[in-house]
């Protein structure tokens, strides 16, 4: 039973690598947070807020990971341009 949370986390982590699942989790999280239907109702003081906190954390994590990957992909071509511009041009002189 101790490996069940770890197995679920491993499955979740491998499934989330697919881009269509990432968007499904983001959209599903937004729908869940905006919906009045909850797993545990919010009028129960602490327990009602835990599920919303977990879903909000999941949403923020996914959006930040997607933004970081987008910025990394966007920055990558600029880095190759900068390194090529830093190289000094080669001048060949024919001394005959």
XYZ file of N, CA and C in Angstrom:
288
model
N 0.819 -1.195 0.000
C 0.000 0.000 0.000
C 0.862 1.258 0.000
N 2.101 1.170 0.481
C 2.979 2.337 0.516
C 3.386 2.789 -0.877
N 3.405 1.878 -1.840
C 3.833 2.219 -3.184
C 2.710 2.787 -4.049
N 1.490 2.767 -3.552
C 0.364 3.276 -4.332
C 0.499 4.762 -4.659
N 0.812 5.629 -3.697
C 0.989 7.048 -4.065
C 2.163 7.257 -5.026
N 3.239 6.517 -4.836
C 4.387 6.650 -5.724
C 4.054 6.140 -7.128
N 3.292 5.049 -7.219
C 2.885 4.523 -8.522
C 1.961 5.511 -9.232
N 1.038 6.104 -8.477
C 0.145 7.099 -9.073
C 0.930 8.304 -9.552
N 1.901 8.758 -8.746
C 2.707 9.910 -9.132
C 3.546 9.599 -10.372
N 4.103 8.402 -10.463
C 4.879 8.008 -11.644
C 4.002 7.970 -12.883
N 2.804 7.422 -12.747
C 1.873 7.394 -13.878
C 1.496 8.807 -14.299
N 1.195 9.638 -13.326
C 0.806 11.021 -13.603
C 1.936 11.773 -14.293
N 3.146 11.590 -13.799
C 4.296 12.297 -14.357
C 4.581 11.858 -15.793
N 4.425 10.572 -16.084
C 4.654 10.107 -17.454
C 3.501 10.500 -18.383
N 2.293 10.531 -17.879
C 1.149 10.906 -18.708
C 1.141 12.398 -19.010
N 1.667 13.194 -18.112
C 1.617 14.638 -18.270
C 2.587 15.125 -19.342
N 3.516 14.307 -19.762
C 4.479 14.715 -20.785
C 3.811 14.922 -22.141
N 2.678 14.299 -22.349
C 1.939 14.482 -23.596
C 1.206 15.817 -23.539
N 1.358 16.625 -24.586
C 0.828 17.984 -24.552
C -0.692 18.034 -24.473
N -1.394 17.101 -25.099
C -2.860 17.163 -25.029
C -3.357 16.859 -23.619
N -2.646 16.020 -22.866
C -3.040 15.765 -21.482
C -2.754 16.975 -20.605
N -1.666 17.688 -20.902
C -1.355 18.885 -20.120
C -2.476 19.904 -20.255
N -2.932 20.142 -21.475
C -4.013 21.095 -21.672
C -5.305 20.593 -21.044
N -5.522 19.283 -21.068
C -6.720 18.727 -20.438
C -6.682 18.957 -18.926
N -5.507 18.817 -18.328
C -5.384 19.046 -16.885
C -5.587 20.520 -16.553
N -5.037 21.412 -17.374
C -5.211 22.846 -17.122
C -6.684 23.226 -17.247
N -7.321 22.787 -18.321
C -8.736 23.129 -18.529
C -9.608 22.462 -17.462
N -9.335 21.202 -17.160
C -10.098 20.508 -16.124
C -9.938 21.152 -14.755
N -8.738 21.595 -14.448
C -8.496 22.270 -13.169
C -9.269 23.580 -13.088
N -9.260 24.339 -14.176
C -10.015 25.593 -14.176
C -11.512 25.349 -14.020
N -12.017 24.345 -14.726
C -13.445 24.023 -14.615
C -13.790 23.594 -13.192
N -12.920 22.759 -12.586
C -13.176 22.290 -11.224
C -13.172 23.449 -10.229
N -12.208 24.352 -10.380
C -12.124 25.467 -9.436
C -13.288 26.448 -9.593
N -13.789 26.613 -10.802
C -14.890 27.540 -11.023
C -16.255 26.913 -10.791
N -16.318 25.584 -10.768
C -17.579 24.876 -10.596
C -18.010 24.878 -9.124
N -19.307 24.961 -8.873
C -19.775 24.882 -7.485
C -19.751 23.453 -6.931
N -19.540 22.463 -7.793
C -19.505 21.070 -7.358
C -18.073 20.713 -6.956
N -17.887 20.208 -5.744
C -16.568 19.838 -5.222
C -16.572 18.404 -4.736
N -15.372 17.844 -4.605
C -15.249 16.520 -3.995
C -15.634 16.613 -2.529
N -15.097 17.606 -1.853
C -15.506 17.879 -0.477
C -16.017 19.315 -0.427
N -17.208 19.517 0.070
C -17.822 20.853 0.051
C -16.999 21.876 0.844
N -17.023 23.116 0.379
C -16.227 24.164 1.003
C -16.774 24.627 2.357
N -18.009 24.285 2.683
C -18.528 24.715 3.976
C -17.965 23.883 5.126
N -17.285 22.758 4.825
C -16.549 22.023 5.860
C -15.220 22.757 6.008
N -14.923 23.325 7.166
C -13.841 24.305 7.301
C -12.496 23.954 6.657
N -11.815 22.955 7.064
C -10.464 22.713 6.548
C -10.475 21.696 5.413
N -11.225 20.650 5.577
C -11.259 19.585 4.572
C -11.802 20.107 3.242
N -12.734 21.021 3.290
C -13.314 21.569 2.072
C -12.345 22.415 1.271
N -11.334 22.961 1.942
C -10.374 23.810 1.246
C -9.175 23.029 0.730
N -8.952 21.848 1.270
C -7.774 21.054 0.875
C -7.859 20.649 -0.594
N -8.993 20.160 -1.052
C -9.089 19.736 -2.452
C -8.901 20.913 -3.407
N -9.464 22.077 -3.040
C -9.260 23.258 -3.888
C -7.790 23.684 -3.897
N -7.136 23.575 -2.762
C -5.712 23.917 -2.688
C -4.848 22.989 -3.524
N -5.172 21.704 -3.511
C -4.415 20.736 -4.311
C -4.610 21.009 -5.798
N -5.838 21.255 -6.197
C -6.119 21.524 -7.614
C -5.481 22.844 -8.051
N -5.530 23.866 -7.203
C -4.909 25.149 -7.537
C -3.388 24.998 -7.662
N -2.785 24.206 -6.780
C -1.349 23.940 -6.860
C -1.013 23.213 -8.151
N -1.819 22.238 -8.511
C -1.626 21.504 -9.759
C -1.720 22.442 -10.958
N -2.698 23.335 -10.943
C -2.884 24.280 -12.036
C -1.690 25.227 -12.170
N -1.247 25.790 -11.064
C -0.111 26.718 -11.097
C 1.157 26.001 -11.533
N 1.356 24.768 -11.074
C 2.533 23.996 -11.456
C 2.547 23.724 -12.955
N 1.430 23.307 -13.498
C 1.366 22.999 -14.927
C 1.577 24.244 -15.777
N 0.946 25.335 -15.404
C 1.103 26.560 -16.188
C 2.537 27.070 -16.114
N 3.158 26.992 -14.933
C 4.538 27.460 -14.823
C 5.499 26.559 -15.592
N 5.273 25.242 -15.598
C 6.120 24.344 -16.380
C 5.947 24.589 -17.879
N 4.729 24.817 -18.311
C 4.490 25.096 -19.726
C 5.137 26.418 -20.129
N 5.057 27.423 -19.264
C 5.682 28.710 -19.560
C 7.200 28.590 -19.596
N 7.767 27.816 -18.666
C 9.217 27.630 -18.652
C 9.702 26.912 -19.904
N 8.968 25.896 -20.338
C 9.342 25.186 -21.567
C 9.198 26.093 -22.790
N 8.158 26.916 -22.812
C 7.968 27.837 -23.931
C 9.114 28.845 -23.992
N 9.486 29.390 -22.831
C 10.575 30.360 -22.815
C 11.910 29.717 -23.166
N 12.101 28.474 -22.736
C 13.341 27.773 -23.070
C 13.431 27.522 -24.573
N 12.327 27.114 -25.190
C 12.319 26.893 -26.638
C 12.482 28.205 -27.395
N 11.924 29.256 -26.883
C 12.018 30.552 -27.546
C 13.427 31.126 -27.425
N 14.088 30.848 -26.315
C 15.411 31.384 -26.065
C 16.488 30.605 -26.816
N 16.265 29.347 -27.085
C 17.263 28.479 -27.706
C 17.768 29.004 -29.051
N 16.920 29.417 -30.010
C 17.452 29.936 -31.274
C 18.256 31.223 -31.090
N 17.883 32.050 -30.125
C 18.637 33.275 -29.886
C 20.041 32.967 -29.389
N 20.184 31.940 -28.584
C 21.497 31.586 -28.052
C 22.425 31.144 -29.173
N 21.918 30.417 -30.164
C 22.774 29.983 -31.262
C 23.167 31.162 -32.133
N 22.282 32.152 -32.288
C 22.617 33.345 -33.062
C 23.686 34.165 -32.351
N 23.585 34.265 -31.025
C 24.559 35.043 -30.273
C 25.940 34.413 -30.339
N 26.018 33.094 -30.257
C 27.332 32.449 -30.291
C 27.960 32.568 -31.663
N 27.155 32.538 -32.721
C 27.725 32.674 -34.051
C 28.193 34.104 -34.303
N 27.546 35.096 -33.693
C 27.964 36.476 -33.895
C 29.192 36.813 -33.068
N 29.497 36.024 -32.038
C 30.665 36.281 -31.224
C 31.951 35.769 -31.860
N 31.840 34.897 -32.816
C 33.028 34.381 -33.479
C 33.621 35.463 -34.367
N 34.936 35.527 -34.383
C 35.610 36.516 -35.211
C 35.651 36.034 -36.657
N 35.490 36.919 -37.587
C 35.537 36.505 -38.989
C 36.974 36.122 -39.371
N 37.077 35.153 -40.243
C 38.374 34.678 -40.700
C 38.714 35.421 -41.989
N 39.891 36.037 -42.010
C 40.341 36.763 -43.201
C 41.559 36.030 -43.737
N 41.481 35.619 -44.956
C 42.629 34.975 -45.596
C 43.302 35.964 -46.534
N 44.606 36.033 -46.433
C 45.378 36.951 -47.260
C 46.338 36.138 -48.107
N 46.304 36.390 -49.409
C 47.214 35.711 -50.318
C 48.443 36.604 -50.488
N 49.574 36.199 -49.956
C 50.792 37.035 -49.975
C 51.730 36.570 -51.085
N 51.456 36.817 -52.323
C 52.351 36.473 -53.424
C 53.099 37.658 -53.900
